[in-house]
PDB file of C-alpha atoms in Angstrom:
ATOM      1  CA  MET M   1      71.369  47.706  80.932  1.00 45.00           C
ATOM      2  CA  GLY M   2      71.690  47.180  77.194  1.00 49.00           C
ATOM      3  CA  SER M   3      69.701  50.331  76.443  1.00 46.00           C
ATOM      4  CA  ILE M   4      71.925  52.397  78.742  1.00 50.00           C
ATOM      5  CA  CYS M   5      75.049  51.108  77.005  1.00 51.00           C
ATOM      6  CA  GLU M   6      73.567  51.746  73.582  1.00 52.00           C
ATOM      7  CA  SER M   7      72.418  55.280  74.417  1.00 48.00           C
ATOM      8  CA  LEU M   8      75.806  56.525  75.624  1.00 60.00           C
ATOM      9  CA  ALA M   9      78.377  57.576  73.078  1.00 71.00           C
ATOM     10  CA  VAL M  10      81.516  55.502  72.969  1.00 70.00           C
ATOM     11  CA  SER M  11      83.589  58.567  73.801  1.00 74.00           C
ATOM     12  CA  LYS M  12      81.833  58.784  77.182  1.00 81.00           C
ATOM     13  CA  TRP M  13      82.850  55.197  77.917  1.00 82.00           C
ATOM     14  CA  VAL M  14      86.426  56.037  76.968  1.00 83.00           C
ATOM     15  CA  GLU M  15      86.283  59.022  79.322  1.00 86.00           C
ATOM     16  CA  LEU M  16      85.123  56.688  82.110  1.00 88.00           C
ATOM     17  CA  ILE M  17      87.949  54.276  81.277  1.00 87.00           C
ATOM     18  CA  ALA M  18      90.440  57.161  81.332  1.00 88.00           C
ATOM     19  CA  LEU M  19      89.175  58.328  84.738  1.00 91.00           C
ATOM     20  CA  THR M  20      89.406  54.799  86.118  1.00 91.00           C
ATOM     21  CA  ALA M  21      92.903  54.370  84.670  1.00 90.00           C
ATOM     22  CA  ILE M  22      93.968  57.701  86.194  1.00 92.00           C
ATOM     23  CA  THR M  23      92.773  56.501  89.596  1.00 93.00           C
ATOM     24  CA  LEU M  24      94.483  53.129  89.193  1.00 91.00           C
ATOM     25  CA  GLY M  25      97.682  54.865  88.062  1.00 91.00           C
ATOM     26  CA  ALA M  26      97.663  57.020  91.193  1.00 94.00           C
ATOM     27  CA  VAL M  27      97.059  53.964  93.400  1.00 93.00           C
ATOM     28  CA  ILE M  28      99.827  51.970  91.674  1.00 90.00           C
ATOM     29  CA  THR M  29     102.213  54.913  92.069  1.00 92.00           C
ATOM     30  CA  ALA M  30     101.390  55.295  95.766  1.00 93.00           C
ATOM     31  CA  VAL M  31     101.631  51.590  96.614  1.00 92.00           C
ATOM     32  CA  SER M  32     104.825  51.013  94.634  1.00 90.00           C
ATOM     33  CA  SER M  33     106.501  54.048  96.204  1.00 93.00           C
ATOM     34  CA  TRP M  34     105.469  52.700  99.634  1.00 92.00           C
ATOM     35  CA  VAL M  35     107.038  49.306  98.848  1.00 89.00           C
ATOM     36  CA  LEU M  36     110.133  50.921  97.313  1.00 90.00           C
ATOM     37  CA  ASN M  37     110.640  53.182 100.330  1.00 91.00           C
ATOM     38  CA  GLY M  38     110.268  50.259 102.746  1.00 87.00           C
ATOM     39  CA  ALA M  39     112.745  48.099 100.841  1.00 85.00           C
ATOM     40  CA  ILE M  40     115.331  50.883 100.617  1.00 88.00           C
ATOM     41  CA  GLN M  41     114.947  51.698 104.316  1.00 87.00           C
ATOM     42  CA  ASN M  42     115.372  48.026 105.222  1.00 81.00           C
ATOM     43  CA  MET M  43     118.559  47.776 103.137  1.00 81.00           C
ATOM     44  CA  ARG M  44     120.020  50.840 104.872  1.00 81.00           C
ATOM     45  CA  ASN M  45     119.318  49.377 108.305  1.00 78.00           C
ATOM     46  CA  PRO M  46     122.557  48.178 110.011  1.00 73.00           C
ATOM     47  CA  ALA M  47     120.771  45.061 111.257  1.00 74.00           C
ATOM     48  CA  PHE M  48     120.147  44.122 107.619  1.00 69.00           C
ATOM     49  CA  HIS M  49     123.847  43.476 106.989  1.00 66.00           C
ATOM     50  CA  ARG M  50     124.089  41.206 110.037  1.00 68.00           C
ATOM     51  CA  ALA M  51     120.943  39.377 108.938  1.00 67.00           C
ATOM     52  CA  THR M  52     122.382  38.994 105.432  1.00 65.00           C
ATOM     53  CA  THR M  53     125.510  37.361 106.832  1.00 67.00           C
ATOM     54  CA  VAL M  54     123.519  35.026 109.082  1.00 68.00           C
ATOM     55  CA  PHE M  55     121.091  34.155 106.280  1.00 64.00           C
ATOM     56  CA  SER M  56     123.946  33.404 103.883  1.00 64.00           C
ATOM     57  CA  GLN M  57     125.739  31.211 106.440  1.00 64.00           C
ATOM     58  CA  LEU M  58     122.531  29.354 107.291  1.00 64.00           C
ATOM     59  CA  ASN M  59     121.782  28.866 103.604  1.00 62.00           C
ATOM     60  CA  GLN M  60     125.216  27.314 102.999  1.00 63.00           C
ATOM     61  CA  LEU M  61     125.011  25.196 106.160  1.00 63.00           C
ATOM     62  CA  LEU M  62     121.697  23.672 105.103  1.00 62.00           C
ATOM     63  CA  GLY M  63     122.944  22.988 101.583  1.00 60.00           C
ATOM     64  CA  GLY M  64     121.036  25.812  99.944  1.00 59.00           C
ATOM     65  CA  ILE M  65     121.854  27.492  96.695  1.00 57.00           C
ATOM     66  CA  ASP M  66     124.938  29.690  96.757  1.00 55.00           C
ATOM     67  CA  GLY M  67     124.408  33.312  95.892  1.00 53.00           C
ATOM     68  CA  ILE M  68     120.855  33.683  97.180  1.00 58.00           C
ATOM     69  CA  ASP M  69     120.872  36.150 100.012  1.00 64.00           C
ATOM     70  CA  LEU M  70     118.752  38.942 101.410  1.00 70.00           C
ATOM     71  CA  GLU M  71     120.438  41.511  99.200  1.00 74.00           C
ATOM     72  CA  HIS M  72     119.309  39.620  96.118  1.00 74.00           C
ATOM     73  CA  LEU M  73     115.755  39.371  97.427  1.00 77.00           C
ATOM     74  CA  TYR M  74     115.632  43.067  98.254  1.00 80.00           C
ATOM     75  CA  ARG M  75     117.099  43.984  94.863  1.00 81.00           C
ATOM     76  CA  VAL M  76     114.250  42.086  93.185  1.00 82.00           C
ATOM     77  CA  VAL M  77     111.692  43.937  95.308  1.00 83.00           C
ATOM     78  CA  ILE M  78     113.366  47.311  94.672  1.00 87.00           C
ATOM     79  CA  ILE M  79     113.569  46.795  90.916  1.00 86.00           C
ATOM     80  CA  SER M  80     109.996  45.500  90.712  1.00 85.00           C
ATOM     81  CA  SER M  81     108.568  48.369  92.722  1.00 88.00           C
ATOM     82  CA  ALA M  82     110.611  50.939  90.780  1.00 89.00           C
ATOM     83  CA  VAL M  83     109.298  49.532  87.497  1.00 88.00           C
ATOM     84  CA  ALA M  84     105.749  49.613  88.874  1.00 87.00           C
ATOM     85  CA  LEU M  85     106.293  53.206  90.021  1.00 90.00           C
ATOM     86  CA  ALA M  86     107.342  54.229  86.511  1.00 89.00           C
ATOM     87  CA  GLY M  87     104.426  52.274  85.025  1.00 88.00           C
ATOM     88  CA  GLY M  88     101.956  53.919  87.406  1.00 89.00           C
ATOM     89  CA  LEU M  89     103.242  57.374  86.494  1.00 91.00           C
ATOM     90  CA  LEU M  90     103.051  56.517  82.787  1.00 89.00           C
ATOM     91  CA  GLN M  91      99.515  55.208  83.243  1.00 89.00           C
ATOM     92  CA  PHE M  92      98.492  58.335  85.158  1.00 91.00           C
ATOM     93  CA  ILE M  93      99.963  60.761  82.610  1.00 89.00           C
ATOM     94  CA  THR M  94      98.777  59.002  79.444  1.00 88.00           C
ATOM     95  CA  SER M  95      95.296  58.424  80.862  1.00 89.00           C
ATOM     96  CA  GLY M  96      95.036  62.112  81.729  1.00 88.00           C
ATOM     97  CA  TRP M  97      96.047  62.963  78.195  1.00 86.00           C
ATOM     98  CA  LEU M  98      93.492  60.485  76.801  1.00 85.00           C
ATOM     99  CA  LEU M  99      90.774  62.043  78.972  1.00 85.00           C
ATOM    100  CA  ARG M 100      91.693  65.548  77.829  1.00 84.00           C
ATOM    101  CA  GLU M 101      91.777  64.620  74.147  1.00 81.00           C
ATOM    102  CA  THR M 102      88.562  62.596  74.325  1.00 81.00           C
ATOM    103  CA  SER M 103      86.655  65.390  76.054  1.00 79.00           C
ATOM    104  CA  ARG M 104      87.851  67.795  73.350  1.00 77.00           C
ATOM    105  CA  GLY M 105      86.760  65.462  70.570  1.00 72.00           C
ATOM    106  CA  GLY M 106      90.169  64.402  69.241  1.00 62.00           C
ATOM    107  CA  GLU M 107      90.254  60.719  69.946  1.00 56.00           C
ATOM    108  CA  SER M 108      92.229  58.664  67.461  1.00 64.00           C
ATOM    109  CA  PRO M 109      95.918  59.622  68.011  1.00 76.00           C
ATOM    110  CA  ALA M 110      95.535  59.852  71.784  1.00 76.00           C
ATOM    111  CA  ALA M 111      93.754  56.502  71.945  1.00 81.00           C
ATOM    112  CA  LYS M 112      96.379  54.790  69.802  1.00 82.00           C
ATOM    113  CA  LEU M 113      99.219  56.182  71.921  1.00 84.00           C
ATOM    114  CA  TRP M 114      97.370  55.169  75.091  1.00 85.00           C
ATOM    115  CA  VAL M 115      97.007  51.587  73.845  1.00 86.00           C
ATOM    116  CA  PHE M 116     100.683  51.434  72.833  1.00 85.00           C
ATOM    117  CA  ALA M 117     101.898  52.846  76.170  1.00 86.00           C
ATOM    118  CA  HIS M 118      99.692  50.518  78.182  1.00 86.00           C
ATOM    119  CA  LEU M 119     100.940  47.454  76.351  1.00 86.00           C
ATOM    120  CA  PHE M 120     104.365  48.330  77.763  1.00 84.00           C
ATOM    121  CA  VAL M 121     102.804  48.907  81.200  1.00 83.00           C
ATOM    122  CA  LEU M 122     101.279  45.413  81.030  1.00 83.00           C
ATOM    123  CA  LEU M 123     104.628  43.879  80.106  1.00 82.00           C
ATOM    124  CA  ALA M 124     106.411  45.711  82.923  1.00 79.00           C
ATOM    125  CA  MET M 125     103.749  44.774  85.457  1.00 78.00           C
ATOM    126  CA  GLY M 126     103.863  41.142  84.393  1.00 78.00           C
ATOM    127  CA  GLY M 127     107.635  41.090  84.793  1.00 76.00           C
ATOM    128  CA  SER M 128     107.435  42.697  88.230  1.00 76.00           C
ATOM    129  CA  PHE M 129     104.730  40.285  89.308  1.00 74.00           C
ATOM    130  CA  ILE M 130     106.719  37.253  88.165  1.00 76.00           C
ATOM    131  CA  GLY M 131     109.916  38.633  89.732  1.00 74.00           C
ATOM    132  CA  ILE M 132     108.334  38.919  93.164  1.00 73.00           C
ATOM    133  CA  VAL M 133     106.318  35.704  93.040  1.00 72.00           C
ATOM    134  CA  THR M 134     109.329  33.581  92.050  1.00 72.00           C
ATOM    135  CA  ILE M 135     111.471  34.583  95.032  1.00 69.00           C
ATOM    136  CA  GLU M 136     110.919  32.108  97.811  1.00 61.00           C
ATOM    137  CA  VAL M 137     110.183  34.366 100.722  1.00 64.00           C
ATOM    138  CA  GLU M 138     107.186  34.913 102.951  1.00 66.00           C
ATOM    139  CA  LEU M 139     105.206  37.867 101.647  1.00 68.00           C
ATOM    140  CA  ASN M 140     104.753  40.691 104.123  1.00 76.00           C
ATOM    141  CA  THR M 141     101.824  43.116 104.097  1.00 79.00           C
ATOM    142  CA  ARG M 142     103.507  45.544 101.711  1.00 81.00           C
ATOM    143  CA  LEU M 143     104.156  42.857  99.125  1.00 80.00           C
ATOM    144  CA  ARG M 144     100.644  41.424  99.476  1.00 80.00           C
ATOM    145  CA  VAL M 145      99.104  44.850  98.880  1.00 84.00           C
ATOM    146  CA  PHE M 146     101.522  45.513  96.023  1.00 83.00           C
ATOM    147  CA  LEU M 147     100.753  42.211  94.297  1.00 82.00           C
ATOM    148  CA  GLY M 148      97.013  42.630  94.825  1.00 83.00           C
ATOM    149  CA  VAL M 149      96.898  46.151  93.416  1.00 85.00           C
ATOM    150  CA  THR M 150      99.153  45.419  90.449  1.00 83.00           C
ATOM    151  CA  GLY M 151      97.263  42.192  89.711  1.00 82.00           C
ATOM    152  CA  LEU M 152      93.923  44.015  89.715  1.00 85.00           C
ATOM    153  CA  ASP M 153      95.339  46.753  87.500  1.00 85.00           C
ATOM    154  CA  PHE M 154      96.745  44.128  85.128  1.00 84.00           C
ATOM    155  CA  ILE M 155      93.374  42.404  84.727  1.00 86.00           C
ATOM    156  CA  VAL M 156      91.438  45.656  84.311  1.00 87.00           C
ATOM    157  CA  LEU M 157      93.934  47.040  81.790  1.00 87.00           C
ATOM    158  CA  ILE M 158      93.455  44.043  79.506  1.00 86.00           C
ATOM    159  CA  TYR M 159      89.802  44.995  78.984  1.00 86.00           C
ATOM    160  CA  PHE M 160      90.557  48.722  78.863  1.00 86.00           C
ATOM    161  CA  ILE M 161      93.168  48.246  76.142  1.00 86.00           C
ATOM    162  CA  TRP M 162      90.751  46.157  74.083  1.00 85.00           C
ATOM    163  CA  PHE M 163      88.006  48.782  74.390  1.00 83.00           C
ATOM    164  CA  VAL M 164      90.205  51.820  73.684  1.00 83.00           C
ATOM    165  CA  TYR M 165      91.769  50.001  70.722  1.00 82.00           C
ATOM    166  CA  GLY M 166      88.262  49.510  69.328  1.00 79.00           C
ATOM    167  CA  PHE M 167      87.587  53.189  69.981  1.00 77.00           C
ATOM    168  CA  ALA M 168      90.723  54.182  68.077  1.00 77.00           C
ATOM    169  CA  ARG M 169      89.438  52.207  65.083  1.00 73.00           C
ATOM    170  CA  LYS M 170      85.848  53.529  65.302  1.00 62.00           C
ATOM    171  CA  PRO M 171      83.847  54.839  62.354  1.00 58.00           C
ATOM    172  CA  THR M 172      83.802  58.568  61.696  1.00 53.00           C
ATOM    173  CA  ASN M 173      80.259  59.124  63.025  1.00 54.00           C
ATOM    174  CA  GLY M 174      81.389  58.280  66.577  1.00 52.00           C
ATOM    175  CA  VAL M 175      78.932  55.452  67.188  1.00 53.00           C
ATOM    176  CA  PHE M 176      79.377  51.749  66.654  1.00 49.00           C
ATOM    177  CA  ASN M 177      76.576  50.540  64.417  1.00 44.00           C
ATOM    178  CA  GLU M 178      77.423  46.855  64.374  1.00 44.00           C
ATOM    179  CA  PRO M 179      79.057  44.638  66.987  1.00 43.00           C
ATOM    180  CA  ASP M 180      81.652  43.770  64.350  1.00 48.00           C
ATOM    181  CA  ASP M 181      82.877  47.377  64.392  1.00 48.00           C
ATOM    182  CA  LEU M 182      84.497  46.784  67.773  1.00 49.00           C
TER     183      LEU M 182
END
């Protein structure tokens, strides 16, 4: 395995990372739009307003916290999925640009912009993840899929950012000679 990694140029690895990030960006965009659509449709449902009233009355009867109702929970889900939708689109577009620039041979500015944009994607995804996890509600299938996909993307992007950042700082000959170069 070591000889395969050493024989490939670093730009080919960055192209593979860009292709993977494009795929993940498309998946994040699809899943977050699915969650966003479901949450908006549920809020527009007339039964939702009756359930909100009943939930609020039950919450006050049992000594719960005032102000927590279904509307608040759905707003958190809508905002989180909208942020993830924007992050998925940003990831898709910037990764496509990174792939195009890397395949043409111009790597440094595109790689630096990609790293910078994906740091913001990581922050937005972390905020969305925390926003959904902290609401005390049973997670339905949409939210489980959403949290699973965004969590996987978050973990993978940490490594991708580290690698592409090293690529943006690479020597001019295009190959890392020493492990310290990365």
